[in-house]
Coordinates of C-alpha atoms and ligand atoms in Angstrom, one line a residue:
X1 CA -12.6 -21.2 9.8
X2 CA -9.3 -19.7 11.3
X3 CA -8.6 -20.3 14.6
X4 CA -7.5 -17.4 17.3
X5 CA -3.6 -16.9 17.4
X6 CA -1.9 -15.8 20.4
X7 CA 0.2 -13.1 20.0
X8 CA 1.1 -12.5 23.6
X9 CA -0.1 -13.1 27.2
X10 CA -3.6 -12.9 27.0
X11 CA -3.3 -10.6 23.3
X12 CA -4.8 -12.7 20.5
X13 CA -5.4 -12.4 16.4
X14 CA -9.2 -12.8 16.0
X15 CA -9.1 -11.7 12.2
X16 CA -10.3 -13.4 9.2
X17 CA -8.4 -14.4 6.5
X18 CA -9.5 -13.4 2.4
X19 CA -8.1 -16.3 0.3
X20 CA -10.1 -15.7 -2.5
X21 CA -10.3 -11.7 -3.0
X22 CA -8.6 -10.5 -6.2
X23 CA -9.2 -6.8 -6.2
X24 CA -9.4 -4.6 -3.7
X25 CA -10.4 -1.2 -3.4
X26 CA -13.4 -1.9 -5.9
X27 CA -11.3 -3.0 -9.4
X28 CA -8.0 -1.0 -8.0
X29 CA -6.0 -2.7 -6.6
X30 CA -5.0 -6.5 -7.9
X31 CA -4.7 -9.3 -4.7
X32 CA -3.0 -12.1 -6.5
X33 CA -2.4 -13.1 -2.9
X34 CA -5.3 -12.5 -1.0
X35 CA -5.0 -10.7 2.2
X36 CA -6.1 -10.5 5.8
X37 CA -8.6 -8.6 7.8
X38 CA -6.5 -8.3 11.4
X39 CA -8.0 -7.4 14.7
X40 CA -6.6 -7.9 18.2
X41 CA -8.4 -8.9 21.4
X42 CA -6.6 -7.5 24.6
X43 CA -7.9 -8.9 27.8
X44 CA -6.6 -7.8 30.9
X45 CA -8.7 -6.5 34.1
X46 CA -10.8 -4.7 31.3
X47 CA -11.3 -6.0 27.6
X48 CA -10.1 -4.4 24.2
X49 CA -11.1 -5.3 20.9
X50 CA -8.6 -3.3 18.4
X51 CA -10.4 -2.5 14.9
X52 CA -13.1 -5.4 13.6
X53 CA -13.0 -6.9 10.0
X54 CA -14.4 -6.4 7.0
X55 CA -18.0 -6.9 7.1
X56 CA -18.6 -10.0 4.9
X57 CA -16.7 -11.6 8.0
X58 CA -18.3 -10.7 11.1
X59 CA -18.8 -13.8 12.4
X60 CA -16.0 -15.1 11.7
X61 CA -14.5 -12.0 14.3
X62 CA -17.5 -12.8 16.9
X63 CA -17.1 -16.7 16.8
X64 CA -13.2 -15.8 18.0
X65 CA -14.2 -13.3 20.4
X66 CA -16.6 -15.9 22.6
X67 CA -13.7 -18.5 21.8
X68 CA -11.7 -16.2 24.1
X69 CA -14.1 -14.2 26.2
X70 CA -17.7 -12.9 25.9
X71 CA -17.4 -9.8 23.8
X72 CA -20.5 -8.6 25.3
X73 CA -18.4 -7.8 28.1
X74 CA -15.8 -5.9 25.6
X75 CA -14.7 -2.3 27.5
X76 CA -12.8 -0.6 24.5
X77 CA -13.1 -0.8 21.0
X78 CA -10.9 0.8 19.4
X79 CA -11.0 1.9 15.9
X80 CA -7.8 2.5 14.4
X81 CA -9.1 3.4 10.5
X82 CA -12.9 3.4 9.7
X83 CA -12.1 2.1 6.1
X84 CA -14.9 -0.8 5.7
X85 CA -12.2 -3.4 5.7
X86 CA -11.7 -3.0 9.1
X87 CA -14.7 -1.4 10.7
X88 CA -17.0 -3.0 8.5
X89 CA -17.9 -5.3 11.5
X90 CA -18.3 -2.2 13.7
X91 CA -22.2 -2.4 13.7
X92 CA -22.0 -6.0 14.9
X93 CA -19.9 -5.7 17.7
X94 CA -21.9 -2.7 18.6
X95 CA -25.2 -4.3 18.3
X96 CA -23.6 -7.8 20.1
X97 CA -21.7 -5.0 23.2
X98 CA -23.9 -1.9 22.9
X99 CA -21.5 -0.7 26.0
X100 CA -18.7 -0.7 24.6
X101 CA -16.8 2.5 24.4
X102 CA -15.1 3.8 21.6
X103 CA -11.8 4.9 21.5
X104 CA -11.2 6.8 18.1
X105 CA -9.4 10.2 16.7
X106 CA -11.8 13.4 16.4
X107 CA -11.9 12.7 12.3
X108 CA -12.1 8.3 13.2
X109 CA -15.5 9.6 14.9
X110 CA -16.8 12.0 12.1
X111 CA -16.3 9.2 9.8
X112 CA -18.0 6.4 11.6
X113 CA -21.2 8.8 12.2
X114 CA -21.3 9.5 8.7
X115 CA -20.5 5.8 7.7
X116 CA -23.5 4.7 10.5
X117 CA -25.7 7.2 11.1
X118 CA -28.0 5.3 12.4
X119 CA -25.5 4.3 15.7
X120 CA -25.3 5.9 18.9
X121 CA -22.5 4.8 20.9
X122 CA -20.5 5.9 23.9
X123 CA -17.0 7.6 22.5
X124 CA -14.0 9.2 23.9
X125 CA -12.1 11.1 21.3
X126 CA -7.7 10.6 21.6
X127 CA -4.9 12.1 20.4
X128 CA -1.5 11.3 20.1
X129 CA -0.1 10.5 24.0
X130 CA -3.7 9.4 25.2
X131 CA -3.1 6.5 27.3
X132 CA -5.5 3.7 29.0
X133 CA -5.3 1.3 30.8
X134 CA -6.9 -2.1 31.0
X135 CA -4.8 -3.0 34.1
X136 CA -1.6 -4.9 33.3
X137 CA -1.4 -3.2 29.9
X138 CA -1.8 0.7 28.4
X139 CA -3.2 1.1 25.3
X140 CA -1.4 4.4 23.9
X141 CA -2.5 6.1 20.8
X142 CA -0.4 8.3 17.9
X143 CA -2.8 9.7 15.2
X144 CA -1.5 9.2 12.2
X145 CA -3.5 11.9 9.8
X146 CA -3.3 10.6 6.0
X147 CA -1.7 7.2 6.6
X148 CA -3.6 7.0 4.9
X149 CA -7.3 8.5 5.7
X150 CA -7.8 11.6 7.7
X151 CA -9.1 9.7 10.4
X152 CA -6.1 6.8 10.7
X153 CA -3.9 6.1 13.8
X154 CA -1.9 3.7 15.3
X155 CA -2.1 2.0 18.9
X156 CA 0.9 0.8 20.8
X157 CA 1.3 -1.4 23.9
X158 CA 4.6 -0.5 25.7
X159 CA 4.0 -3.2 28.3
X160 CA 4.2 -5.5 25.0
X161 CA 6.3 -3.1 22.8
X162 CA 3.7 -4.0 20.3
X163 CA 2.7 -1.8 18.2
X164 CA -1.1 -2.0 16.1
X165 CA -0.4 0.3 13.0
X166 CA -3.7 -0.7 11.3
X167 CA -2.8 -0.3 7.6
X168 CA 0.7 1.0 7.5
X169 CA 3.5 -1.9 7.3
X170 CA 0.7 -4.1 6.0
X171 CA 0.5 -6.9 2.8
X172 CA -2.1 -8.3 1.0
X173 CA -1.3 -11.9 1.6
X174 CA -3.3 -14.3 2.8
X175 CA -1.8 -17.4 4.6
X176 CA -2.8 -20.2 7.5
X177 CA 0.3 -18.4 9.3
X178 CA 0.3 -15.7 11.4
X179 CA 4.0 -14.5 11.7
X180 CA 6.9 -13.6 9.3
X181 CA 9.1 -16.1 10.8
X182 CA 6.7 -18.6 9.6
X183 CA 6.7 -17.3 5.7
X184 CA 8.8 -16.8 2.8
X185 CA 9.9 -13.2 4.4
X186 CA 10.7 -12.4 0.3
X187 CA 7.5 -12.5 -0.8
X188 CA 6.0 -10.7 2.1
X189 CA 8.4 -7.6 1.6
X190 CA 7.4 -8.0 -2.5
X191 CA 3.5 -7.8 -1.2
X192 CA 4.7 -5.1 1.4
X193 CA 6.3 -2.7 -1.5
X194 CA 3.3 -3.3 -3.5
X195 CA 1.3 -2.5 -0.5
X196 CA 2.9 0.5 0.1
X197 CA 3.4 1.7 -4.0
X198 CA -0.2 1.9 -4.8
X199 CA -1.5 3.2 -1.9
X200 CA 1.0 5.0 0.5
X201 CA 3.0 6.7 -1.9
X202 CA 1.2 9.9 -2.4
X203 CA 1.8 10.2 1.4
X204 CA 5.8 9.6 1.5
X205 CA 6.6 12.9 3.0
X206 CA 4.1 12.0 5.6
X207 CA 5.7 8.5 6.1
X208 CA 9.1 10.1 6.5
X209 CA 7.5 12.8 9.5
X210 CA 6.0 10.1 11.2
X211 CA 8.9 7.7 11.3
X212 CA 11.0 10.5 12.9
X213 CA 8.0 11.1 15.5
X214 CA 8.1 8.0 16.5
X215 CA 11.8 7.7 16.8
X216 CA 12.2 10.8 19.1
X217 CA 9.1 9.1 21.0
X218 CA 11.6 6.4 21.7
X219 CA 9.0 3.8 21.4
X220 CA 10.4 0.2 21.9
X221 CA 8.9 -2.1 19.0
X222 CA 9.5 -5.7 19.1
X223 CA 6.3 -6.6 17.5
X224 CA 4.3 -4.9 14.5
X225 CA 1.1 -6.3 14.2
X226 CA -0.6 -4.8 11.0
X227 CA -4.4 -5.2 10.0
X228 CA -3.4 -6.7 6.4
X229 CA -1.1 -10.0 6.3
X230 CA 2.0 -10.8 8.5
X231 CA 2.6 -9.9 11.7
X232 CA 6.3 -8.8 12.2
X233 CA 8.3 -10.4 15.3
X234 CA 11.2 -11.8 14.3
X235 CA 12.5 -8.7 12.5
X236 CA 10.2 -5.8 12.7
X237 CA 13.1 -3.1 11.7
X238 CA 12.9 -4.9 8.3
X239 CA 9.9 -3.4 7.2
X240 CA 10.7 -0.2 9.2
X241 CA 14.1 1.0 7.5
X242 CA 12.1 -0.3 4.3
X243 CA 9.3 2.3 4.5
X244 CA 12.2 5.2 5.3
X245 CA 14.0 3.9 2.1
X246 CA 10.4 3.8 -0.2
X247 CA 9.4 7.7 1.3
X248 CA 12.4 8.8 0.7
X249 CA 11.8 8.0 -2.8
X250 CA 15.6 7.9 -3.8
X251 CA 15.7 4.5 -5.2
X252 CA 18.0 2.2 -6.9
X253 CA 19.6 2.0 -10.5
X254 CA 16.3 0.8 -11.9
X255 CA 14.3 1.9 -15.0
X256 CA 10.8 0.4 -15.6
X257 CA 9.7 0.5 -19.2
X258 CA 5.6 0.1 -19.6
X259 CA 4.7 0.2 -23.4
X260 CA 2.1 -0.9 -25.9
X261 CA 2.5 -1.6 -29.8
X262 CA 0.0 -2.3 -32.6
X263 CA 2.6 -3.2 -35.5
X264 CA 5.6 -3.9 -33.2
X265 CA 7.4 -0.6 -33.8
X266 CA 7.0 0.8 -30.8
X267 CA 7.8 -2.4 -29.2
X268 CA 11.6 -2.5 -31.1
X269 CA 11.6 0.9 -29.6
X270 CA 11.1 -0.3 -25.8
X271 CA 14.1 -3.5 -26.5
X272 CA 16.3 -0.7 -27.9
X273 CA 16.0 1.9 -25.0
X274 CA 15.9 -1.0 -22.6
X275 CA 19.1 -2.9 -24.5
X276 CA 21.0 0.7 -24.0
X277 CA 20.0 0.9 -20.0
X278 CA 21.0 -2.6 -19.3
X279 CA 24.3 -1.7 -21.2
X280 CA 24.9 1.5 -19.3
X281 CA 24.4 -1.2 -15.9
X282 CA 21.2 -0.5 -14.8
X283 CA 18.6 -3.2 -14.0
X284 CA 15.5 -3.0 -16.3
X285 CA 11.7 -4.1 -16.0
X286 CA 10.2 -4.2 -19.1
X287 CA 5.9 -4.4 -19.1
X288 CA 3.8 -4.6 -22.2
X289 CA 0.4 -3.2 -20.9
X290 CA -1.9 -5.4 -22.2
X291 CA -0.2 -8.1 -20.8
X292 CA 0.5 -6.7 -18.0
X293 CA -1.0 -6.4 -14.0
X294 CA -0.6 -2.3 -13.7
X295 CA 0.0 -2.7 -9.8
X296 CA 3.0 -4.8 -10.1
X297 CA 4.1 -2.4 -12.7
X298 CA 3.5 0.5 -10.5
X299 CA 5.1 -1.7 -7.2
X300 CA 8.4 -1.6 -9.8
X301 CA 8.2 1.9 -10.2
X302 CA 8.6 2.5 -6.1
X303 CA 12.5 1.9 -6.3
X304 CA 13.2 3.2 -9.5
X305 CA 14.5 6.1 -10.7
X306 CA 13.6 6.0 -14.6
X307 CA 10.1 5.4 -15.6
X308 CA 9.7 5.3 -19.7
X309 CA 6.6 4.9 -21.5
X310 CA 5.4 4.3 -24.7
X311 CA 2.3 4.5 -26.9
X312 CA 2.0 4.5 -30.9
X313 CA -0.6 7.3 -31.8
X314 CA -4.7 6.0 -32.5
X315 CA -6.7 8.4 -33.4
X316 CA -4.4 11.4 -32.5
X317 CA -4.1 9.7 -29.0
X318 CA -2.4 6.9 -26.7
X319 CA -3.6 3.8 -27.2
X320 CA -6.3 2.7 -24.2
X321 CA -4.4 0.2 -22.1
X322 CA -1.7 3.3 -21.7
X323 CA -3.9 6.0 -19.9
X324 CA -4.7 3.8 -16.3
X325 CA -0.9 3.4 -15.6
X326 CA -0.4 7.4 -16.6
X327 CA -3.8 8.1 -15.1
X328 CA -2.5 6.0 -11.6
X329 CA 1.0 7.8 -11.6
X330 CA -0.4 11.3 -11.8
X331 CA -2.4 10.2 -8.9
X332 CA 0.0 8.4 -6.6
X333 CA 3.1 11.3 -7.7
X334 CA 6.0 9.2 -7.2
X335 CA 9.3 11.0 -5.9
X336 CA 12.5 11.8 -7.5
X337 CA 12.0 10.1 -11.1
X338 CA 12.9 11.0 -14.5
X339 CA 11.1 10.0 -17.5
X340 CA 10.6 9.3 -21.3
X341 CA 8.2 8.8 -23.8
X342 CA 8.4 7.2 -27.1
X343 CA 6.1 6.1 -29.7
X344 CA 5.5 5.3 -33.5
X345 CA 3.3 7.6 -35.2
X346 CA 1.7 6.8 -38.9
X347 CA 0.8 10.3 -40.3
X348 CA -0.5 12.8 -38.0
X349 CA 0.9 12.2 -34.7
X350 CA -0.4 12.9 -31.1
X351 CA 0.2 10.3 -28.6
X352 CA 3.9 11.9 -27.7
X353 CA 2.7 15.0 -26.5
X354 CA -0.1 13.3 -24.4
X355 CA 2.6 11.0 -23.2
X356 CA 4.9 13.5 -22.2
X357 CA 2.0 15.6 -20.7
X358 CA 1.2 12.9 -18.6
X359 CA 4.7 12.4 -17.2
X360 CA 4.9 16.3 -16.2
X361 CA 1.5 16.0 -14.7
X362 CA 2.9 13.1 -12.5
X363 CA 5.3 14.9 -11.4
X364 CA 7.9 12.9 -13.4
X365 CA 11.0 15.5 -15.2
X366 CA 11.4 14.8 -19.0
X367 CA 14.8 13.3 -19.7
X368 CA 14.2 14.3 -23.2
X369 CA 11.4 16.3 -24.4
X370 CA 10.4 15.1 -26.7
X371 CA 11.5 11.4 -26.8
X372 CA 12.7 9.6 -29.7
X373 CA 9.1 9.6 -31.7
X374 CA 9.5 7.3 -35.8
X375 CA 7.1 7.4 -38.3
X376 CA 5.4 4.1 -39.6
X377 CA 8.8 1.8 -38.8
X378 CA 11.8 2.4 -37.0
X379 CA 15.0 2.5 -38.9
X380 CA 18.1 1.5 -37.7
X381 CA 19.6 4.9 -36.7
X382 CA 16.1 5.3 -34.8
X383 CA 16.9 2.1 -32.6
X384 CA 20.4 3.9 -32.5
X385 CA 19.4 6.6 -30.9
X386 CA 16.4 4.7 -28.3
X387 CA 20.1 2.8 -27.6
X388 CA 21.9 6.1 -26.8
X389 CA 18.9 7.2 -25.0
X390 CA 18.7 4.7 -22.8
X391 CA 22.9 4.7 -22.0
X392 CA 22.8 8.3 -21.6
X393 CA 19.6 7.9 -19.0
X394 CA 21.7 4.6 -17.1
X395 CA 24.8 7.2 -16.6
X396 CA 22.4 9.6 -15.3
X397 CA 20.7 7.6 -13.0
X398 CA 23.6 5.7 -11.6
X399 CA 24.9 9.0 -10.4
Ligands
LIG1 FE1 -7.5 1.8 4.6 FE2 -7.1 -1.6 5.0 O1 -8.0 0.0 4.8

């Protein structure tokens, strides 16, 4: 079992590490990586235990906790998200420190009576600017609505400069480390986007609000301690000015192609469009689907600005392992991105228009509607013309 890590005077880690988890958020959401179910134990003249763990881990949380200090004797728990990830242990820290008090927001509450009905426990509800003290330290709460449940918001320490965002600025990465001076930063920030592409992006506008809030609060951060993967310290602005550059959604001179063939001419049609990108100087990811992990696909889209996909027609439709990316998209609504669809087609057609539908419904704008559709095989003025595509969309995104 892990050990408790100090993260400052008398603050410790007392989460539990996930090695072996693969996908999260039921069949969602892949964790090639793992992750990490943070909580923080602050004890000062009174006792705080900031969010729990998932509940598969419980004991691993309580077995820290009396490493430290008798959690019977916990004052505060605070509950940051009610998600079960992290107060999934909530009944057994209740049941282990009946008087505990919860600190939560007014929707943090609504959601843990409805997730535990069965509970009664002492509450106080907070709002952004609630402060409390446990002696040496304040714990001082900003709600952060939709970041990304109703009920989510973050604590901060200002004695500490340490802020407890819960899920935002989070990773799925498990590792015997603690810090992100102690990791390969890199692969963190890759684990970070992907973090942040399949489940914050729906809420960028959000992101963008609450970054500015909290720069007008002034706040001094040296320390972001997530409740997923590494804790920033050495360079917390890193992953900071990275969410302002993923909400603002403005991205880079990147197209992502995501296609699927049966007889390998829709597949010519992906090297052509992506062979007139890479000439027009943009950087290209190319995905087939099927063998493809759709989260890394949709973690490429994030900085992007050209998202092309293409389907041969089945059965007057898109071939299966199309729709989850297109059904994910229209769901997660990434900003500023134009689009194309392609496809081969035998005799009646279909997928185009269900490709293209998709794209509009994502909030994605057509380059070309409709893309460059062949029947049966593409000829070589067809691949022409993918190649002109795909120049003609480089020059437009590299504007
Ligand atoms: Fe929204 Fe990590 O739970």
């Amino acid at each position: 079992m892990s050990q408790p890590v100090t993260i400052a005077e008398g603050i410790y880690w007392v989460g539990a590490i996930d090695w072996n988890i693969r996908y999260f958020h039921g069949p969602a959401f892949s964790t090639h990586r793992g992750t990490t179910y943070n909580a923080y134990y602050i004890v000062d003249e009174k006792t705080a235990l900031v969010d729990t763990v998932y509940g598969p881990f419980k004991e691993e949380l309580i077995a820290k906790l009396k490493q430290i200090k008798d959690p019977v004797k916990i004052d505060y728990l605070v509950i940051n998200h009610t998600e079960s990830d992290h107060a999934g242990a909530f009944p057994a820290i209740m049941d282990l420190c009946p008087s505990a008090h919860v600190l939560c927001t007014q929707r943090g509450y609504e959601s843990l009576k409805d997730h535990y009905p069965y509970l009664d426990f002492q509450y106080t509800i907070v709002k952004t600017g609630t402060s409390i003290s446990l002696g040496k330290r304040t714990l001082t709460f900003i709600e952060a609505p939709m970041l990304h449940w109703p009920d989510s918001m973050f604590t901060y320490i200002p004695e500490e400069a340490l802020l407890l965002p819960n899920d935002a600025f989070g990773q799925h990465f498990a590792s015997s480390v603690r810090f992100d001076d102690q990791v390969d930063v890199g692969i963190v920030m890759d684990e970070a986007a992907k973090y942040y592409a399949n489940i914050l992006m729906p809420f960028s506008n959000l992101i963008t609000k609450k970054l500015e809030e909290i720069q007008k609060m002034n706040l001094t951060i040296k320390t972001i301690a997530p409740s997923h993967g590494i804790i920033w310290r050495q360079d917390p602005n890193r992953i900071i000015e990275a969410y302002a550059r993923w909400a603002d959604g403005k991205g880079t001179a990147k197209a992502v192609i995501a296609y699927d063939t049966m007889w390998l001419s829709t597949e010519k049609m992906a090297y052509a469009l992506l062979d007139g990108l890479v000439a027009g100087g943009c950087e290209v990811k190319l995905f087939k689907l099927s063998v493809s992990d759709r989260n890394d696909i949709i973690k490429e889209i994030l900085d992007a600005r050209a998202v092309l996909v293409g389907s041969p027609t089945i059965n007057n439709d898109i071939l299966p392992v199309v729709s989850p990316l297109l059904d994910d998209l229209v769901g997660l609504r990434p900003k500023n991105k134009i689009g194309l669809a392609f496809g081969a087609y035998g005799w009646g057609g279909g997928a185009q228009k269900i490709l293209e539908e998709r794209l509009k419904a994502a909030k994605i704008e057509l380059f070309a509607e409709p893309g460059p559709t062949v029947k049966w095989v593409p000829k070589k003025e067809d691949l022409q013309r993918c190649y002109e595509l795909g120049r003609e969309m480089a020059a437009r995104i590299k504007d």
